[in-house]
């Protein structure tokens, strides 16, 4: 299909607005969980891990279903319906007075959080093979732009209470649904429409189906380890910076905004030049290697100012993921792009099921009174080791299979 810049622009805007909703609530999560549960920061971190794992478990179970539904019924209705229900989820979390209502909100949110996967499938639909990696980078740039605005606004809104960002996120989600309904053009045609089958729509059947494409299975393993390592940021960042540097919600939001700007610039401007210079394989290795080094450094930083300086450098590792996605997308048939993105969503979710509990519990353990060593950066050290594992697995593949 001949690529059109206008629908790509709208998809990037959609992802950016969606990311704003996520970024809005991150700065207030430590205070919100302590407000609802009444425990310590370590206890709040553990509950944060439980909520994140619940959210991820729902994504794992429903990601391939929603991806396959978008292959059958189109990207537009899936995006619009998911966003409308997501708005209801934010309202529920805005009024929740118990941890159990927050848990229910995470269940609903996890089921409907298919926007990113469906947006990626849309990009695959309207992109030529050689442009897919760069256009996946644009999605990352849109996500980064949303993260620039979201945490800053969330930090400001936190001055009006821990619930204010959730109301703002609800407004953004319903506005985003309206934007998609009136502006997005359907990219699934009769030629690429695919029948819905449960054997592909359940996560395990989808893995089996996608695994039938030559060389894709090992790449999914690399993607899996990469995602496990990166879960450390949403799981721990707010708790880590509050514990180590006593940052306020506004400062946490500002730090996330710096990362969002850096992330957006890297994925919007550096992915294609990196691929031209190093190739897809070299760009993946470069990105994974940079991530491993920076996670290790962050684990031992003792100065908040130095951490702020390091954030743009750590964002350079973001060049690797679009290149890896491009490699995988080129190995999948045009009528299975939604299925692939659904599987990637399930991989993300599977890693997010496992990682938050490990990351948050290691944080709570190494910051508790009587801990054998005070090490709030322990989760980042774990993530660095996992990133090294992903580099090793990727390098073990034959060059010809990913060229």
mmCIF file of C-alpha atoms in Angstrom:
data_model
loop_
_atom_site.group_PDB
_atom_site.id
_atom_site.type_symbol
_atom_site.label_atom_id
_atom_site.label_comp_id
_atom_site.label_asym_id
_atom_site.label_seq_id
_atom_site.Cartn_x
_atom_site.Cartn_y
_atom_site.Cartn_z
ATOM 1 C CA UNK A 1 0.000 0.000 0.000
ATOM 2 C CA UNK A 2 1.353 3.418 -0.948
ATOM 3 C CA UNK A 3 2.255 5.297 2.216
ATOM 4 C CA UNK A 4 0.304 8.437 3.082
ATOM 5 C CA UNK A 5 1.735 10.929 5.512
ATOM 6 C CA UNK A 6 -1.641 12.262 6.663
ATOM 7 C CA UNK A 7 -2.932 9.071 8.346
ATOM 8 C CA UNK A 8 0.524 8.515 9.845
ATOM 9 C CA UNK A 9 0.331 12.010 11.306
ATOM 10 C CA UNK A 10 -3.052 11.252 12.873
ATOM 11 C CA UNK A 11 -1.820 7.958 14.299
ATOM 12 C CA UNK A 12 1.225 9.665 15.828
ATOM 13 C CA UNK A 13 -1.106 12.284 17.332
ATOM 14 C CA UNK A 14 -3.307 9.492 18.690
ATOM 15 C CA UNK A 15 -0.340 7.777 20.362
ATOM 16 C CA UNK A 16 0.869 11.124 21.737
ATOM 17 C CA UNK A 17 -2.494 11.887 23.353
ATOM 18 C CA UNK A 18 -2.659 8.347 24.728
ATOM 19 C CA UNK A 19 0.831 8.750 26.209
ATOM 20 C CA UNK A 20 -0.239 12.012 27.818
ATOM 21 C CA UNK A 21 -2.901 10.098 29.717
ATOM 22 C CA UNK A 22 -0.300 7.635 31.007
ATOM 23 C CA UNK A 23 2.224 10.328 31.883
ATOM 24 C CA UNK A 24 -0.360 12.431 33.692
ATOM 25 C CA UNK A 25 -0.869 9.880 36.460
ATOM 26 C CA UNK A 26 2.707 8.652 36.993
ATOM 27 C CA UNK A 27 3.912 11.510 39.264
ATOM 28 C CA UNK A 28 1.043 11.007 41.748
ATOM 29 C CA UNK A 29 1.081 7.205 42.036
ATOM 30 C CA UNK A 30 3.330 6.995 45.155
ATOM 31 C CA UNK A 31 1.204 9.546 47.035
ATOM 32 C CA UNK A 32 -2.084 8.062 45.788
ATOM 33 C CA UNK A 33 -1.202 4.530 46.897
ATOM 34 C CA UNK A 34 -0.042 5.733 50.327
ATOM 35 C CA UNK A 35 -3.246 7.772 50.612
ATOM 36 C CA UNK A 36 -5.457 4.779 49.821
ATOM 37 C CA UNK A 37 -3.464 2.045 51.582
ATOM 38 C CA UNK A 38 -1.894 4.049 54.391
ATOM 39 C CA UNK A 39 1.447 2.212 54.268
ATOM 40 C CA UNK A 40 5.078 3.189 53.735
ATOM 41 C CA UNK A 41 6.723 4.107 50.436
ATOM 42 C CA UNK A 42 8.033 0.536 50.154
ATOM 43 C CA UNK A 43 4.507 -0.821 50.697
ATOM 44 C CA UNK A 44 3.189 1.586 48.076
ATOM 45 C CA UNK A 45 5.846 0.367 45.640
ATOM 46 C CA UNK A 46 4.751 -3.251 46.194
ATOM 47 C CA UNK A 47 1.102 -2.331 45.573
ATOM 48 C CA UNK A 48 2.227 -0.433 42.496
ATOM 49 C CA UNK A 49 3.850 -3.634 41.287
ATOM 50 C CA UNK A 50 0.667 -5.623 41.924
ATOM 51 C CA UNK A 51 -1.451 -3.108 40.009
ATOM 52 C CA UNK A 52 1.049 -3.072 37.139
ATOM 53 C CA UNK A 53 1.124 -6.873 37.029
ATOM 54 C CA UNK A 54 -2.679 -7.053 36.948
ATOM 55 C CA UNK A 55 -2.773 -4.528 34.115
ATOM 56 C CA UNK A 56 -0.150 -6.509 32.214
ATOM 57 C CA UNK A 57 -1.914 -9.843 32.762
ATOM 58 C CA UNK A 58 -5.056 -8.450 31.145
ATOM 59 C CA UNK A 59 -3.003 -7.115 28.235
ATOM 60 C CA UNK A 60 -1.354 -10.505 27.813
ATOM 61 C CA UNK A 61 -4.695 -12.293 27.654
ATOM 62 C CA UNK A 62 -6.536 -9.784 25.491
ATOM 63 C CA UNK A 63 -3.746 -8.300 23.319
ATOM 64 C CA UNK A 64 -3.900 -10.964 20.556
ATOM 65 C CA UNK A 65 -7.708 -10.913 20.656
ATOM 66 C CA UNK A 66 -7.811 -7.176 20.024
ATOM 67 C CA UNK A 67 -5.049 -7.412 17.410
ATOM 68 C CA UNK A 68 -6.929 -10.157 15.558
ATOM 69 C CA UNK A 69 -10.187 -8.200 15.848
ATOM 70 C CA UNK A 70 -8.455 -5.264 14.170
ATOM 71 C CA UNK A 71 -7.360 -7.583 11.340
ATOM 72 C CA UNK A 72 -11.000 -8.599 10.887
ATOM 73 C CA UNK A 73 -13.031 -5.469 11.663
ATOM 74 C CA UNK A 74 -10.473 -2.730 11.044
ATOM 75 C CA UNK A 75 -8.133 -0.536 13.077
ATOM 76 C CA UNK A 76 -10.488 2.428 13.481
ATOM 77 C CA UNK A 77 -13.331 0.795 15.472
ATOM 78 C CA UNK A 78 -10.854 -1.001 17.743
ATOM 79 C CA UNK A 79 -9.045 2.255 18.509
ATOM 80 C CA UNK A 80 -12.211 4.241 19.160
ATOM 81 C CA UNK A 81 -13.949 1.660 21.364
ATOM 82 C CA UNK A 82 -10.778 0.965 23.382
ATOM 83 C CA UNK A 83 -10.246 4.653 24.065
ATOM 84 C CA UNK A 84 -13.871 5.242 25.078
ATOM 85 C CA UNK A 85 -13.735 2.425 27.653
ATOM 86 C CA UNK A 86 -10.328 3.668 28.803
ATOM 87 C CA UNK A 87 -11.949 7.028 29.611
ATOM 88 C CA UNK A 88 -14.434 5.212 31.861
ATOM 89 C CA UNK A 89 -11.502 3.453 33.527
ATOM 90 C CA UNK A 90 -9.826 6.765 34.396
ATOM 91 C CA UNK A 91 -13.078 8.060 35.900
ATOM 92 C CA UNK A 92 -13.285 4.925 38.053
ATOM 93 C CA UNK A 93 -9.732 5.459 39.309
ATOM 94 C CA UNK A 94 -10.476 9.125 39.976
ATOM 95 C CA UNK A 95 -13.230 8.220 42.439
ATOM 96 C CA UNK A 96 -11.709 5.010 43.864
ATOM 97 C CA UNK A 97 -11.447 5.057 47.646
ATOM 98 C CA UNK A 98 -10.047 1.568 48.129
ATOM 99 C CA UNK A 99 -7.179 -0.415 46.687
ATOM 100 C CA UNK A 100 -9.699 -2.901 45.294
ATOM 101 C CA UNK A 101 -11.376 -0.279 43.104
ATOM 102 C CA UNK A 102 -7.957 0.742 41.844
ATOM 103 C CA UNK A 103 -7.352 -2.936 41.073
ATOM 104 C CA UNK A 104 -10.648 -3.114 39.150
ATOM 105 C CA UNK A 105 -9.586 -0.043 37.217
ATOM 106 C CA UNK A 106 -6.325 -1.723 36.253
ATOM 107 C CA UNK A 107 -8.253 -4.793 35.054
ATOM 108 C CA UNK A 108 -10.462 -2.680 32.796
ATOM 109 C CA UNK A 109 -7.493 -0.609 31.663
ATOM 110 C CA UNK A 110 -5.450 -3.676 30.776
ATOM 111 C CA UNK A 111 -8.245 -5.168 28.680
ATOM 112 C CA UNK A 112 -8.728 -2.006 26.641
ATOM 113 C CA UNK A 113 -5.091 -0.883 26.376
ATOM 114 C CA UNK A 114 -4.679 -2.007 22.773
ATOM 115 C CA UNK A 115 -4.239 1.433 21.287
ATOM 116 C CA UNK A 116 -0.483 1.182 20.826
ATOM 117 C CA UNK A 117 -0.585 -2.257 19.173
ATOM 118 C CA UNK A 118 -3.425 -1.272 16.848
ATOM 119 C CA UNK A 119 -1.697 2.006 15.989
ATOM 120 C CA UNK A 120 1.460 0.045 15.139
ATOM 121 C CA UNK A 121 -0.583 -2.277 12.921
ATOM 122 C CA UNK A 122 -2.011 0.792 11.172
ATOM 123 C CA UNK A 123 1.513 2.055 10.541
ATOM 124 C CA UNK A 124 2.459 -1.357 9.113
ATOM 125 C CA UNK A 125 -0.593 -1.201 6.842
ATOM 126 C CA UNK A 126 0.294 2.152 5.272
ATOM 127 C CA UNK A 127 4.105 1.796 5.123
ATOM 128 C CA UNK A 128 6.329 0.307 2.449
ATOM 129 C CA UNK A 129 8.712 -2.405 3.775
ATOM 130 C CA UNK A 130 11.746 -0.111 3.709
ATOM 131 C CA UNK A 131 9.882 2.605 5.634
ATOM 132 C CA UNK A 132 8.442 0.502 8.420
ATOM 133 C CA UNK A 133 11.308 0.892 10.894
ATOM 134 C CA UNK A 134 11.395 4.678 10.456
ATOM 135 C CA UNK A 135 7.607 4.937 10.794
ATOM 136 C CA UNK A 136 7.648 2.758 13.901
ATOM 137 C CA UNK A 137 10.154 5.321 15.171
ATOM 138 C CA UNK A 138 7.547 8.034 14.552
ATOM 139 C CA UNK A 139 5.169 6.169 16.846
ATOM 140 C CA UNK A 140 7.899 6.198 19.481
ATOM 141 C CA UNK A 141 8.373 9.925 18.845
ATOM 142 C CA UNK A 142 4.655 10.517 19.355
ATOM 143 C CA UNK A 143 4.802 8.556 22.573
ATOM 144 C CA UNK A 144 7.772 10.661 23.665
ATOM 145 C CA UNK A 145 5.947 13.898 22.856
ATOM 146 C CA UNK A 146 3.028 12.728 24.975
ATOM 147 C CA UNK A 147 5.413 11.989 27.802
ATOM 148 C CA UNK A 148 6.814 15.509 27.558
ATOM 149 C CA UNK A 149 3.430 17.071 28.172
ATOM 150 C CA UNK A 150 1.806 14.398 30.351
ATOM 151 C CA UNK A 151 4.155 14.308 33.372
ATOM 152 C CA UNK A 152 4.562 18.088 33.431
ATOM 153 C CA UNK A 153 0.802 18.618 33.425
ATOM 154 C CA UNK A 154 0.366 15.750 35.887
ATOM 155 C CA UNK A 155 2.901 17.298 38.245
ATOM 156 C CA UNK A 156 1.095 20.641 38.053
ATOM 157 C CA UNK A 157 -2.338 19.068 38.519
ATOM 158 C CA UNK A 158 -1.013 17.155 41.547
ATOM 159 C CA UNK A 159 -1.094 20.487 43.386
ATOM 160 C CA UNK A 160 -4.905 20.197 43.217
ATOM 161 C CA UNK A 161 -4.929 16.669 44.655
ATOM 162 C CA UNK A 162 -3.976 13.125 43.720
ATOM 163 C CA UNK A 163 -7.195 12.593 41.729
ATOM 164 C CA UNK A 164 -6.984 15.606 39.408
ATOM 165 C CA UNK A 165 -4.650 13.909 36.859
ATOM 166 C CA UNK A 166 -7.126 11.013 36.441
ATOM 167 C CA UNK A 167 -9.922 13.385 35.462
ATOM 168 C CA UNK A 168 -7.582 15.023 32.962
ATOM 169 C CA UNK A 169 -6.622 11.593 31.577
ATOM 170 C CA UNK A 170 -10.312 10.728 31.129
ATOM 171 C CA UNK A 171 -10.871 13.913 29.134
ATOM 172 C CA UNK A 172 -7.837 13.156 26.964
ATOM 173 C CA UNK A 173 -8.977 9.582 26.306
ATOM 174 C CA UNK A 174 -12.517 10.529 25.243
ATOM 175 C CA UNK A 175 -11.165 13.411 23.154
ATOM 176 C CA UNK A 176 -8.767 10.990 21.495
ATOM 177 C CA UNK A 177 -11.663 8.617 20.740
ATOM 178 C CA UNK A 178 -13.556 11.479 19.093
ATOM 179 C CA UNK A 179 -10.481 12.413 17.059
ATOM 180 C CA UNK A 180 -10.144 8.863 15.797
ATOM 181 C CA UNK A 181 -13.817 8.592 14.903
ATOM 182 C CA UNK A 182 -13.892 11.743 12.791
ATOM 183 C CA UNK A 183 -10.393 11.764 11.283
ATOM 184 C CA UNK A 184 -8.820 8.316 10.906
ATOM 185 C CA UNK A 185 -9.280 6.492 7.643
ATOM 186 C CA UNK A 186 -9.614 2.721 7.755
ATOM 187 C CA UNK A 187 -6.475 0.947 6.548
ATOM 188 C CA UNK A 188 -7.783 -2.635 6.471
ATOM 189 C CA UNK A 189 -9.089 -3.418 2.990
ATOM 190 C CA UNK A 190 -10.971 -6.406 1.620
ATOM 191 C CA UNK A 191 -7.662 -7.658 0.236
ATOM 192 C CA UNK A 192 -5.971 -7.666 3.659
ATOM 193 C CA UNK A 193 -8.989 -8.388 5.876
ATOM 194 C CA UNK A 194 -8.508 -11.607 7.811
ATOM 195 C CA UNK A 195 -11.073 -13.911 9.396
ATOM 196 C CA UNK A 196 -11.115 -13.964 13.185
ATOM 197 C CA UNK A 197 -10.114 -17.330 14.650
ATOM 198 C CA UNK A 198 -9.829 -18.122 18.340
ATOM 199 C CA UNK A 199 -6.831 -20.366 17.818
ATOM 200 C CA UNK A 200 -4.871 -17.282 16.704
ATOM 201 C CA UNK A 201 -6.625 -14.834 19.037
ATOM 202 C CA UNK A 202 -5.652 -16.489 22.304
ATOM 203 C CA UNK A 203 -2.094 -15.513 23.322
ATOM 204 C CA UNK A 204 -0.662 -19.027 23.153
ATOM 205 C CA UNK A 205 -2.250 -19.789 19.781
ATOM 206 C CA UNK A 206 -1.033 -16.434 18.477
ATOM 207 C CA UNK A 207 2.534 -17.238 19.552
ATOM 208 C CA UNK A 208 2.318 -20.560 17.736
ATOM 209 C CA UNK A 209 0.963 -18.919 14.583
ATOM 210 C CA UNK A 210 3.537 -16.124 14.552
ATOM 211 C CA UNK A 211 6.265 -18.626 15.361
ATOM 212 C CA UNK A 212 5.575 -20.296 12.029
ATOM 213 C CA UNK A 213 7.183 -17.353 10.235
ATOM 214 C CA UNK A 214 10.889 -18.191 9.637
ATOM 215 C CA UNK A 215 13.336 -16.676 12.113
ATOM 216 C CA UNK A 216 10.735 -14.731 14.110
ATOM 217 C CA UNK A 217 10.718 -16.875 17.267
ATOM 218 C CA UNK A 218 14.250 -15.995 18.457
ATOM 219 C CA UNK A 219 13.606 -12.317 17.720
ATOM 220 C CA UNK A 220 10.573 -12.464 20.006
ATOM 221 C CA UNK A 221 12.848 -13.809 22.741
ATOM 222 C CA UNK A 222 15.167 -10.804 22.310
ATOM 223 C CA UNK A 223 12.144 -8.484 22.358
ATOM 224 C CA UNK A 224 10.920 -10.208 25.537
ATOM 225 C CA UNK A 225 14.157 -9.689 27.485
ATOM 226 C CA UNK A 226 14.398 -6.098 26.264
ATOM 227 C CA UNK A 227 10.884 -5.374 27.514
ATOM 228 C CA UNK A 228 11.506 -7.018 30.902
ATOM 229 C CA UNK A 229 14.473 -4.695 31.432
ATOM 230 C CA UNK A 230 12.573 -1.585 30.379
ATOM 231 C CA UNK A 231 9.682 -2.217 32.758
ATOM 232 C CA UNK A 232 11.988 -0.845 35.467
ATOM 233 C CA UNK A 233 11.170 2.727 34.374
ATOM 234 C CA UNK A 234 7.358 2.724 34.782
ATOM 235 C CA UNK A 235 7.605 0.402 37.797
ATOM 236 C CA UNK A 236 10.223 2.216 39.848
ATOM 237 C CA UNK A 237 11.091 5.690 38.575
ATOM 238 C CA UNK A 238 8.662 7.686 40.736
ATOM 239 C CA UNK A 239 9.453 5.631 43.857
ATOM 240 C CA UNK A 240 13.216 5.613 43.188
ATOM 241 C CA UNK A 241 13.545 9.370 42.672
ATOM 242 C CA UNK A 242 11.336 10.091 45.684
ATOM 243 C CA UNK A 243 13.409 7.806 47.917
ATOM 244 C CA UNK A 244 16.888 8.750 46.713
ATOM 245 C CA UNK A 245 16.471 12.445 45.908
ATOM 246 C CA UNK A 246 13.192 13.368 47.698
ATOM 247 C CA UNK A 247 11.792 14.702 44.435
ATOM 248 C CA UNK A 248 8.302 16.225 44.486
ATOM 249 C CA UNK A 249 5.587 15.114 41.992
ATOM 250 C CA UNK A 250 6.402 18.211 39.958
ATOM 251 C CA UNK A 251 10.090 17.322 39.793
ATOM 252 C CA UNK A 252 9.285 13.706 38.923
ATOM 253 C CA UNK A 253 7.075 14.983 36.136
ATOM 254 C CA UNK A 254 9.841 17.283 34.904
ATOM 255 C CA UNK A 255 12.368 14.428 34.794
ATOM 256 C CA UNK A 256 9.921 12.298 32.802
ATOM 257 C CA UNK A 257 9.388 15.232 30.450
ATOM 258 C CA UNK A 258 13.138 15.457 29.830
ATOM 259 C CA UNK A 259 13.159 11.773 28.998
ATOM 260 C CA UNK A 260 10.110 12.231 26.764
ATOM 261 C CA UNK A 261 11.777 15.036 24.799
ATOM 262 C CA UNK A 262 14.961 13.024 24.419
ATOM 263 C CA UNK A 263 13.096 9.824 23.536
ATOM 264 C CA UNK A 264 10.982 11.644 20.935
ATOM 265 C CA UNK A 265 13.989 13.294 19.306
ATOM 266 C CA UNK A 266 15.902 10.011 19.163
ATOM 267 C CA UNK A 267 13.069 7.979 17.636
ATOM 268 C CA UNK A 268 11.891 10.775 15.369
ATOM 269 C CA UNK A 269 15.283 11.893 14.039
ATOM 270 C CA UNK A 270 17.958 9.248 14.648
ATOM 271 C CA UNK A 271 16.384 5.878 13.799
ATOM 272 C CA UNK A 272 16.569 6.157 10.011
ATOM 273 C CA UNK A 273 20.111 7.670 9.946
ATOM 274 C CA UNK A 274 21.263 4.934 12.327
ATOM 275 C CA UNK A 275 19.788 2.232 10.104
ATOM 276 C CA UNK A 276 21.447 3.771 7.034
ATOM 277 C CA UNK A 277 24.784 3.879 8.851
ATOM 278 C CA UNK A 278 24.743 0.603 10.797
ATOM 279 C CA UNK A 279 21.928 -1.410 9.222
ATOM 280 C CA UNK A 280 18.982 -2.889 11.122
ATOM 281 C CA UNK A 281 21.161 -5.409 12.957
ATOM 282 C CA UNK A 282 23.822 -2.888 13.974
ATOM 283 C CA UNK A 283 21.183 -0.425 15.172
ATOM 284 C CA UNK A 284 19.585 -3.072 17.381
ATOM 285 C CA UNK A 285 22.965 -3.964 18.937
ATOM 286 C CA UNK A 286 23.817 -0.275 19.430
ATOM 287 C CA UNK A 287 20.496 0.437 21.146
ATOM 288 C CA UNK A 288 20.606 -2.591 23.426
ATOM 289 C CA UNK A 289 24.234 -1.916 24.389
ATOM 290 C CA UNK A 290 23.563 1.723 25.272
ATOM 291 C CA UNK A 291 20.555 0.704 27.360
ATOM 292 C CA UNK A 292 22.651 -1.829 29.306
ATOM 293 C CA UNK A 293 25.376 0.719 30.102
ATOM 294 C CA UNK A 294 23.003 3.521 31.145
ATOM 295 C CA UNK A 295 20.863 1.306 33.358
ATOM 296 C CA UNK A 296 24.034 0.249 35.173
ATOM 297 C CA UNK A 297 25.093 3.878 35.657
ATOM 298 C CA UNK A 298 21.642 4.971 36.882
ATOM 299 C CA UNK A 299 21.729 2.213 39.519
ATOM 300 C CA UNK A 300 24.623 3.942 41.287
ATOM 301 C CA UNK A 301 23.898 7.652 40.735
ATOM 302 C CA UNK A 302 23.805 9.618 43.987
ATOM 303 C CA UNK A 303 23.212 13.123 42.575
ATOM 304 C CA UNK A 304 19.818 14.201 41.295
ATOM 305 C CA UNK A 305 21.463 16.801 39.071
ATOM 306 C CA UNK A 306 23.708 14.174 37.506
ATOM 307 C CA UNK A 307 20.706 11.925 36.897
ATOM 308 C CA UNK A 308 18.967 14.728 35.004
ATOM 309 C CA UNK A 309 22.094 15.148 32.853
ATOM 310 C CA UNK A 310 22.215 11.403 32.151
ATOM 311 C CA UNK A 311 18.566 11.131 31.060
ATOM 312 C CA UNK A 312 19.100 12.397 27.458
ATOM 313 C CA UNK A 313 22.111 10.085 27.096
ATOM 314 C CA UNK A 314 20.107 7.076 28.279
ATOM 315 C CA UNK A 315 17.403 7.906 25.713
ATOM 316 C CA UNK A 316 19.871 7.263 22.867
ATOM 317 C CA UNK A 317 19.282 3.539 23.375
ATOM 318 C CA UNK A 318 15.767 4.060 21.977
ATOM 319 C CA UNK A 319 17.095 3.635 18.413
ATOM 320 C CA UNK A 320 17.186 -0.138 18.879
ATOM 321 C CA UNK A 321 13.517 -1.024 19.326
ATOM 322 C CA UNK A 322 12.116 0.401 16.040
ATOM 323 C CA UNK A 323 14.873 -1.418 14.138
ATOM 324 C CA UNK A 324 13.946 -4.688 15.857
ATOM 325 C CA UNK A 325 10.252 -4.080 15.141
ATOM 326 C CA UNK A 326 11.103 -3.365 11.522
ATOM 327 C CA UNK A 327 12.982 -6.661 11.223
ATOM 328 C CA UNK A 328 10.026 -8.580 12.643
ATOM 329 C CA UNK A 329 7.388 -6.742 10.588
ATOM 330 C CA UNK A 330 9.250 -7.491 7.343
ATOM 331 C CA UNK A 331 9.056 -11.209 8.172
ATOM 332 C CA UNK A 332 5.249 -11.225 8.527
ATOM 333 C CA UNK A 333 2.613 -11.238 5.771
ATOM 334 C CA UNK A 334 0.599 -8.067 5.141
ATOM 335 C CA UNK A 335 -2.613 -9.680 6.385
ATOM 336 C CA UNK A 336 -1.005 -10.671 9.709
ATOM 337 C CA UNK A 337 0.384 -7.312 10.840
ATOM 338 C CA UNK A 338 -2.375 -6.850 13.426
ATOM 339 C CA UNK A 339 -1.741 -10.360 14.722
ATOM 340 C CA UNK A 340 1.982 -9.615 15.038
ATOM 341 C CA UNK A 341 1.328 -6.396 16.936
ATOM 342 C CA UNK A 342 -1.099 -8.269 19.180
ATOM 343 C CA UNK A 343 1.606 -10.840 19.922
ATOM 344 C CA UNK A 344 4.100 -8.059 20.665
ATOM 345 C CA UNK A 345 1.535 -6.569 23.034
ATOM 346 C CA UNK A 346 1.303 -9.952 24.751
ATOM 347 C CA UNK A 347 5.106 -10.151 24.961
ATOM 348 C CA UNK A 348 5.114 -6.680 26.508
ATOM 349 C CA UNK A 349 2.431 -7.779 28.910
ATOM 350 C CA UNK A 350 4.140 -11.041 29.823
ATOM 351 C CA UNK A 351 7.287 -9.115 30.693
ATOM 352 C CA UNK A 352 5.211 -6.584 32.599
ATOM 353 C CA UNK A 353 3.545 -9.390 34.553
ATOM 354 C CA UNK A 354 6.891 -10.716 35.722
ATOM 355 C CA UNK A 355 9.026 -7.603 36.062
ATOM 356 C CA UNK A 356 7.053 -5.187 38.303
ATOM 357 C CA UNK A 357 6.849 -7.643 41.184
ATOM 358 C CA UNK A 358 10.595 -8.307 40.985
ATOM 359 C CA UNK A 359 11.520 -4.640 40.565
ATOM 360 C CA UNK A 360 9.224 -3.255 43.255
ATOM 361 C CA UNK A 361 10.033 -5.967 45.792
ATOM 362 C CA UNK A 362 13.764 -5.535 45.247
ATOM 363 C CA UNK A 363 13.293 -1.791 45.775
ATOM 364 C CA UNK A 364 11.276 -2.386 48.948
ATOM 365 C CA UNK A 365 13.826 -4.933 50.234
ATOM 366 C CA UNK A 366 16.906 -2.767 49.689
ATOM 367 C CA UNK A 367 15.293 0.393 51.114
ATOM 368 C CA UNK A 368 13.697 -1.199 54.192
ATOM 369 C CA UNK A 369 15.021 -0.648 57.701
ATOM 370 C CA UNK A 370 17.494 -3.408 58.479
ATOM 371 C CA UNK A 371 18.316 -4.175 54.835
ATOM 372 C CA UNK A 372 21.784 -5.769 54.429
ATOM 373 C CA UNK A 373 22.716 -2.907 52.102
ATOM 374 C CA UNK A 374 20.930 0.310 51.186
ATOM 375 C CA UNK A 375 20.525 0.127 47.404
ATOM 376 C CA UNK A 376 17.442 1.861 45.962
ATOM 377 C CA UNK A 377 19.055 1.472 42.525
ATOM 378 C CA UNK A 378 19.015 -2.346 42.742
ATOM 379 C CA UNK A 379 16.130 -2.676 40.219
ATOM 380 C CA UNK A 380 18.155 -0.754 37.621
ATOM 381 C CA UNK A 381 21.121 -3.073 38.155
ATOM 382 C CA UNK A 382 18.850 -6.072 37.568
ATOM 383 C CA UNK A 383 17.529 -4.414 34.405
ATOM 384 C CA UNK A 384 21.076 -3.783 33.162
ATOM 385 C CA UNK A 385 21.935 -7.467 33.502
ATOM 386 C CA UNK A 386 18.769 -8.430 31.601
ATOM 387 C CA UNK A 387 19.650 -5.992 28.818
ATOM 388 C CA UNK A 388 23.073 -7.636 28.492
ATOM 389 C CA UNK A 389 21.287 -10.980 28.154
ATOM 390 C CA UNK A 390 19.192 -9.589 25.292
ATOM 391 C CA UNK A 391 22.357 -8.397 23.501
ATOM 392 C CA UNK A 392 23.941 -11.829 23.855
ATOM 393 C CA UNK A 393 20.848 -13.611 22.511
ATOM 394 C CA UNK A 394 20.607 -11.255 19.547
ATOM 395 C CA UNK A 395 24.305 -11.603 18.720
ATOM 396 C CA UNK A 396 24.063 -15.387 18.820
ATOM 397 C CA UNK A 397 21.772 -15.328 15.788
ATOM 398 C CA UNK A 398 23.282 -15.805 12.357
ATOM 399 C CA UNK A 399 23.815 -12.508 10.591
ATOM 400 C CA UNK A 400 22.021 -13.714 7.495
ATOM 401 C CA UNK A 401 18.797 -14.282 9.385
ATOM 402 C CA UNK A 402 18.355 -10.609 10.365
ATOM 403 C CA UNK A 403 20.098 -8.740 7.597
#
